[in-house]
XYZ file of C-alpha atoms in Angstrom:
464
model
C -66.066 -35.998 -77.924
C -63.104 -38.067 -76.530
C -60.579 -35.830 -77.619
C -62.454 -32.846 -76.232
C -62.677 -34.330 -72.839
C -58.902 -35.089 -73.001
C -58.214 -31.543 -73.889
C -60.284 -30.152 -70.959
C -58.432 -32.577 -68.530
C -54.971 -31.368 -69.918
C -55.963 -27.769 -69.523
C -57.125 -28.467 -65.979
C -53.944 -29.947 -64.846
C -51.720 -27.414 -66.594
C -53.658 -24.629 -64.798
C -53.370 -26.432 -61.561
C -49.686 -26.972 -61.985
C -49.224 -23.200 -62.605
C -51.074 -22.158 -59.591
C -49.167 -24.740 -57.473
C -45.795 -23.540 -58.574
C -46.733 -19.844 -57.913
C -47.916 -20.844 -54.325
C -44.773 -22.793 -53.851
C -42.442 -19.826 -55.198
C -44.291 -17.350 -53.269
C -44.516 -19.207 -49.723
C -40.687 -20.050 -50.120
C -39.827 -16.183 -50.813
C -42.082 -15.259 -47.955
C -40.483 -17.978 -45.566
C -37.089 -16.754 -46.711
C -37.874 -13.179 -45.892
C -39.316 -14.081 -42.531
C -36.284 -16.211 -41.658
C -33.891 -13.151 -42.673
C -35.899 -10.871 -40.474
C -36.218 -13.211 -37.441
C -32.507 -13.830 -37.499
C -31.582 -10.190 -37.203
C -29.604 -9.473 -33.962
C -29.362 -5.903 -32.621
C -25.567 -5.723 -31.452
C -23.842 -2.951 -29.352
C -21.457 -0.737 -31.070
C -17.687 -1.498 -30.844
C -15.189 0.745 -28.911
C -17.608 1.592 -26.186
C -17.474 0.607 -22.387
C -20.505 -1.352 -21.042
C -20.855 0.305 -17.791
C -23.787 1.128 -15.847
C -25.627 4.632 -15.954
C -23.780 5.156 -19.385
C -25.607 5.887 -22.726
C -24.861 2.880 -24.847
C -25.356 2.545 -28.778
C -26.795 -0.464 -30.416
C -27.048 -0.998 -34.096
C -29.043 -3.342 -36.579
C -29.090 -3.215 -40.260
C -32.186 -4.310 -42.263
C -31.384 -5.040 -46.180
C -33.969 -4.025 -48.872
C -36.152 -2.050 -46.599
C -36.420 1.729 -46.396
C -37.013 3.889 -43.226
C -40.336 4.420 -44.172
C -41.247 0.781 -44.241
C -40.209 0.344 -40.654
C -42.166 1.382 -37.649
C -41.179 0.953 -33.910
C -44.213 -0.176 -32.172
C -43.274 0.848 -28.763
C -40.222 1.575 -26.703
C -38.593 -0.917 -24.649
C -39.786 -1.932 -21.152
C -37.496 -3.816 -18.941
C -36.424 -3.492 -15.213
C -33.095 -1.552 -14.811
C -33.058 -0.690 -18.612
C -33.900 2.917 -19.709
C -34.624 3.590 -23.168
C -33.025 6.669 -24.496
C -33.574 7.318 -28.213
C -33.860 5.734 -31.569
C -32.902 6.693 -35.000
C -33.565 5.188 -38.512
C -30.991 5.998 -41.301
C -31.065 4.737 -44.986
C -27.776 3.189 -45.894
C -25.972 1.485 -48.868
C -23.546 -1.454 -48.911
C -20.497 -1.628 -51.219
C -22.777 -3.025 -53.936
C -25.125 -0.267 -53.734
C -27.995 -2.136 -52.225
C -30.064 -0.153 -50.007
C -31.206 -0.824 -46.373
C -32.060 0.662 -43.201
C -29.661 1.004 -40.057
C -31.675 1.406 -36.799
C -29.575 2.918 -33.971
C -30.939 2.458 -30.260
C -29.567 4.233 -27.099
C -30.099 2.402 -23.936
C -28.831 2.975 -20.371
C -28.542 0.280 -17.841
C -28.910 0.954 -14.053
C -27.390 -2.153 -12.592
C -24.670 -4.467 -13.414
C -25.179 -7.995 -14.648
C -25.981 -10.075 -17.792
C -28.785 -8.798 -19.983
C -30.578 -11.156 -22.260
C -33.829 -11.735 -23.845
C -34.118 -7.971 -24.617
C -36.228 -7.341 -27.854
C -37.510 -4.396 -29.705
C -40.963 -4.674 -31.390
C -41.077 -3.292 -35.062
C -43.385 -3.285 -38.020
C -41.456 -4.212 -41.186
C -43.274 -3.919 -44.432
C -46.722 -4.317 -42.636
C -45.541 -7.416 -40.868
C -44.807 -7.561 -37.035
C -41.353 -8.644 -35.855
C -39.414 -8.647 -32.556
C -35.814 -7.722 -33.212
C -33.640 -9.573 -30.520
C -30.794 -7.842 -28.745
C -27.463 -9.916 -28.195
C -26.565 -10.903 -24.772
C -24.310 -8.496 -22.980
C -22.500 -8.079 -19.720
C -22.848 -4.797 -17.923
C -20.268 -3.760 -15.217
C -19.971 -0.978 -12.821
C -18.500 2.397 -13.829
C -14.916 2.092 -12.742
C -14.531 5.906 -12.399
C -16.642 5.702 -9.557
C -15.064 2.897 -7.766
C -12.805 3.197 -4.891
C -9.263 1.502 -5.193
C -9.304 -2.274 -4.274
C -6.573 -4.683 -3.400
C -6.445 -8.192 -4.832
C -4.076 -11.022 -3.780
C -3.468 -13.743 -5.994
C -1.504 -17.005 -4.840
C 0.420 -19.393 -7.025
C -1.877 -22.110 -5.775
C -5.037 -20.511 -7.263
C -6.381 -18.693 -4.008
C -7.571 -14.995 -4.297
C -8.236 -12.726 -1.567
C -10.012 -9.151 -2.131
C -9.727 -6.116 0.282
C -13.447 -5.500 0.001
C -14.555 -8.812 1.366
C -15.181 -9.569 5.220
C -12.368 -10.774 7.401
C -11.700 -14.578 7.018
C -12.059 -16.302 10.525
C -10.470 -19.556 9.395
C -7.212 -20.134 7.635
C -7.725 -19.999 3.753
C -5.335 -22.902 3.271
C -2.641 -24.923 4.698
C 1.201 -24.778 3.978
C 4.143 -26.844 5.040
C 6.939 -25.324 7.067
C 9.725 -24.250 5.029
C 7.478 -23.872 1.734
C 7.628 -20.869 -0.266
C 4.205 -19.225 -0.665
C 4.424 -17.194 -3.779
C 1.638 -14.447 -4.032
C 1.177 -11.202 -6.228
C -0.534 -7.872 -4.908
C -2.702 -6.263 -7.446
C -4.388 -2.863 -7.414
C -7.724 -1.742 -9.168
C -9.144 1.754 -10.092
C -5.917 3.658 -9.595
C -3.710 5.764 -11.898
C -0.586 5.991 -9.699
C 1.022 4.126 -6.847
C 2.571 6.748 -4.359
C 3.957 4.508 -1.657
C 4.226 0.756 -0.705
C 5.668 -0.670 2.624
C 4.964 -3.658 4.707
C 5.571 -5.248 8.165
C 7.808 -8.203 8.417
C 5.868 -11.246 10.039
C 7.455 -13.138 12.890
C 8.997 -16.810 12.394
C 8.863 -16.177 8.758
C 11.129 -15.313 5.808
C 9.390 -12.677 3.743
C 10.980 -11.113 0.550
C 9.915 -9.256 -2.405
C 10.850 -10.946 -5.559
C 9.673 -8.618 -8.249
C 8.322 -4.917 -8.436
C 6.409 -4.003 -11.367
C 6.386 -0.515 -12.823
C 2.990 1.159 -12.789
C 2.541 3.881 -15.711
C 0.887 7.009 -14.548
C -2.464 7.617 -16.438
C -2.987 11.258 -17.030
C -6.332 12.552 -15.938
C -6.853 13.994 -19.522
C -6.885 10.595 -21.128
C -9.868 9.318 -19.193
C -8.643 5.773 -19.140
C -11.004 3.725 -16.795
C -10.891 0.069 -16.591
C -11.646 -2.795 -14.179
C -8.101 -4.231 -15.042
C -6.000 -5.588 -12.405
C -2.551 -3.708 -12.191
C 0.337 -5.727 -10.706
C 2.387 -4.124 -7.861
C 4.688 -6.520 -6.398
C 5.334 -10.407 -6.159
C 6.513 -11.809 -2.662
C 7.457 -15.019 -1.267
C 6.528 -15.972 2.274
C 8.015 -18.971 4.183
C 6.719 -19.919 7.558
C 9.320 -21.328 10.021
C 7.053 -22.208 12.765
C 3.855 -24.546 12.986
C 0.508 -22.977 13.631
C -1.868 -20.317 12.244
C -0.322 -17.018 11.226
C -1.801 -13.829 10.031
C -0.991 -12.515 6.502
C 1.787 -9.914 6.636
C 0.208 -6.417 6.834
C 0.920 -4.535 3.536
C 0.209 -0.842 3.222
C -0.303 0.947 0.044
C -0.961 4.621 -0.976
C -2.295 5.303 -4.360
C -3.938 8.126 -6.385
C -7.456 7.081 -7.528
C -9.088 7.988 -10.873
C -10.350 11.407 -9.249
C -6.972 12.557 -8.122
C -7.433 11.769 -4.451
C -4.831 10.046 -2.491
C -6.076 6.859 -0.822
C -4.412 4.539 1.737
C -4.998 0.961 1.483
C -4.337 -2.067 3.696
C -4.444 -5.763 2.657
C -7.406 -7.680 4.176
C -7.050 -9.908 7.292
C -6.706 -13.624 6.993
C -4.340 -16.146 7.925
C -2.486 -19.445 6.723
C -1.979 -22.529 8.771
C 1.500 -23.850 8.678
C 2.055 -27.542 9.386
C 5.149 -29.745 10.207
C 6.934 -30.954 7.194
C 7.748 -34.734 7.924
C 10.575 -34.848 5.420
C 12.405 -31.603 6.900
C 15.235 -32.206 9.178
C 15.253 -30.582 12.614
C 18.963 -30.237 12.469
C 18.635 -27.278 9.876
C 16.074 -25.330 11.975
C 18.629 -23.029 13.581
C 20.088 -22.140 10.101
C 16.764 -21.274 8.895
C 16.017 -19.160 11.861
C 19.300 -17.428 11.416
C 18.578 -16.643 7.767
C 15.059 -15.403 8.714
C 16.406 -12.569 10.999
C 19.386 -11.797 8.812
C 16.466 -11.040 6.177
C 14.682 -9.034 8.570
C 17.565 -6.780 9.219
C 18.459 -6.335 5.593
C 14.903 -5.793 4.432
C 13.963 -3.294 7.168
C 16.328 -0.536 6.226
C 15.107 -0.649 2.608
C 11.495 -0.744 3.179
C 10.388 1.611 5.762
C 10.562 5.333 4.869
C 9.954 8.208 7.298
C 6.816 10.168 7.010
C 6.508 13.470 5.284
C 7.372 15.979 8.032
C 6.620 19.680 8.173
C 10.276 20.526 7.458
C 10.082 18.263 4.302
C 7.159 20.470 3.196
C 8.880 23.647 3.815
C 11.882 22.418 1.804
C 9.544 21.622 -1.031
C 7.941 25.016 -0.788
C 11.636 26.632 -0.919
C 12.347 24.588 -4.037
C 9.327 25.926 -5.710
C 10.140 29.495 -4.754
C 13.616 29.104 -6.041
C 12.338 27.562 -9.224
C 10.195 30.643 -9.789
C 12.715 33.241 -9.023
C 15.898 31.782 -10.532
C 17.341 33.215 -13.689
C 20.185 31.036 -14.691
C 19.694 28.387 -12.053
C 16.070 27.511 -13.177
C 17.121 24.067 -14.577
C 19.017 23.095 -11.369
C 16.243 24.265 -9.120
C 13.539 22.191 -11.107
C 15.737 19.063 -11.094
C 16.021 19.463 -7.285
C 12.383 19.907 -6.874
C 11.681 16.741 -8.930
C 14.229 14.701 -7.069
C 12.687 15.576 -3.733
C 9.024 14.832 -4.936
C 10.210 11.339 -6.170
C 12.178 10.569 -2.904
C 9.189 11.377 -0.735
C 6.651 9.618 -3.022
C 4.661 12.628 -4.050
C 3.457 12.722 -7.667
C 5.271 15.511 -9.528
C 3.416 18.472 -10.784
C 4.098 20.842 -13.495
C 5.227 24.441 -12.427
C 2.055 26.378 -13.219
C 3.542 29.662 -11.951
C 5.609 31.316 -14.489
C 9.253 31.835 -13.593
C 10.448 35.446 -13.310
C 13.146 34.915 -16.110
C 10.167 34.008 -18.565
C 8.562 37.369 -17.482
C 11.773 39.262 -18.138
C 12.073 37.690 -21.514
C 8.514 38.619 -22.444
C 8.753 42.231 -21.311
C 11.999 42.608 -23.332
C 10.318 41.398 -26.329
C 7.384 43.731 -25.745
C 9.718 46.629 -25.709
C 11.760 45.579 -28.557
C 8.718 45.078 -30.835
C 7.156 48.225 -29.671
C 10.418 50.010 -30.751
C 10.246 48.343 -34.169
C 6.620 49.066 -34.528
C 7.264 53.008 -34.076
C 10.238 52.836 -36.587
C 8.061 51.071 -39.155
C 5.336 53.497 -38.681
C 7.719 56.353 -39.196
C 9.346 54.801 -42.276
C 5.754 53.615 -43.623
C 6.934 50.076 -43.981
C 3.433 48.474 -43.929
C 4.230 44.813 -44.398
C 6.809 44.766 -41.579
C 4.497 46.974 -39.682
C 1.781 44.383 -39.771
C 4.060 41.436 -38.768
C 5.669 43.154 -35.883
C 2.062 44.366 -34.569
C 1.064 40.662 -34.542
C 4.220 39.865 -32.720
C 3.879 42.613 -30.209
C 0.183 41.656 -29.678
C 1.139 38.013 -28.944
C 3.980 39.162 -26.570
C 1.717 41.457 -24.624
C -1.107 38.592 -24.228
C 1.722 36.090 -23.141
C 2.932 38.799 -20.700
C -0.479 39.456 -19.417
C -1.112 35.657 -18.859
C 2.196 35.130 -17.238
C 1.631 38.114 -14.716
C -1.645 36.656 -13.993
C -0.069 33.268 -13.278
C 2.386 35.073 -10.946
C -0.558 36.294 -8.774
C -1.848 32.851 -8.203
C -1.091 31.550 -4.668
C 0.279 28.072 -4.076
C 1.004 25.998 -0.946
C 2.554 22.772 0.083
C -0.016 20.592 2.131
C 1.024 19.158 5.453
C -1.717 16.524 5.138
C -5.083 17.625 6.059
C -9.021 17.067 5.851
C -11.048 19.544 3.538
C -14.553 20.758 4.549
C -17.221 22.018 2.538
C -17.458 25.134 4.568
C -14.870 26.926 6.938
C -16.074 24.994 10.079
C -14.793 22.076 11.981
C -18.355 21.209 12.669
C -18.921 20.624 8.875
C -18.556 17.185 7.438
C -15.090 16.495 5.984
C -15.446 14.921 2.531
C -11.874 14.429 1.500
C -8.288 14.162 2.450
C -5.269 15.488 0.912
C -1.695 13.899 1.690
C 1.098 15.733 2.872
C 3.689 16.891 0.171
C 0.999 17.893 -2.386
C 0.984 21.193 -4.156
C -2.427 22.973 -3.870
C -3.808 26.184 -5.275
C -4.916 28.602 -2.754
C -8.197 30.395 -4.005
C -9.786 32.094 -0.884
C -8.900 33.197 2.579
C -11.484 33.437 5.584
C -9.832 34.207 8.960
C -7.855 31.011 10.014
C -9.301 29.073 6.812
C -8.403 28.970 3.202
C -10.032 27.509 0.428
C -7.518 24.895 -1.493
C -7.869 23.113 -4.741
C -6.140 19.943 -5.950
C -7.162 18.583 -9.251
C -10.995 18.517 -9.524
C -11.383 18.539 -5.614
C -11.676 21.699 -3.679
C -12.579 22.592 0.054
C -11.774 24.545 3.311
C -8.895 23.593 5.638
C -6.944 25.294 8.426
C -4.304 27.810 7.309
C -1.784 26.110 9.575
C -2.184 22.911 7.458
C -0.606 24.704 4.280
C 2.903 25.936 3.857
C 2.391 28.914 1.314
C 4.855 29.217 -1.436
C 6.387 32.694 -1.594
C 5.950 34.578 -4.603
């Protein structure tokens, strides 16, 4: 009887131990799975610009789950965030293990840091909230106007889009060199730079940076600061002095020429106790010497009508020249660089190329006739192909020759041929424009992606 009771107790504890072990294993497995799912982070795809009003891709991979086992419960609902689409794809890793990749496309209306975004889903009949990584969205630089940033060596920074400063931004000692660098944003080419020399000061440019032109087709838009020049400013008299006026002209991302001016602010110069008044006349003498030497190098004459006519003549000579084509081309490029106008490709086909193409067409035609008579089929096919290519090239060249171009004297363009219409863009002097239409004293011109109407007198037409 006693043995039977002991056996019963032993069986009971054995079963209890088995059940307990099963529960521990099941709960630990379930907990591990929950932790894995809860730790999943939806990350934005690499190599994409995090800009406003741009469709952005986000990705998350879930291992050991098929797409049919995942259900998105609802689309995202967050202010300034627009849900575009979602896609589930079965994927395999290097070891052959399967899983599901979820691809989400979102768009953000405003700049800022976005966090606490989540996507509610059902994974294997269990509800989960997949969290997005925190991201910072910035404005689309392609839609921004060019800006100036001034950085001083002492850490102060001034921006052209900020309101004018009423009080001096900092104090400096007389005779102390103030070093600062001028930066530009949202441009693809610097056209012109000059400045006014301040009174009672020594003002010099110590370094000039080369700005590589960004071609329109490259579509490279960034918020990066592009250094233009570094200057040194030494105040020679006590008191508050306005920052020197620096003028820049640059081409923005859309091909428009924009004139920029440094913001208005001042610096307060104070007496230097260690300086000797004995040296003051020499300092002032050096200041005026610097003024004379710098003034001739900095200021350039505006682009005159005569300069525009000369540029138009060079374009014309480049088109009609036979053996002097290269020389005319180099002179045109030299003048454009001298006046600070971006050089453009010669879209009109020079007459020498038309003559060469015409000669080739006649030659290939003669060979085609000869091979037809002699029944040389292979050579006939080859020369028919060459003749066809030459005829197409000749037709395109002649069509280009009939296009009208002109040199702009500097004007505003309008949406309609009327001075009462709103002017929506300005084209700088010296730019070559395509003339597409005439309407009385008005013509329609095109420069890059911008086009509009202007007065005929504002354009010097290039002869054909």
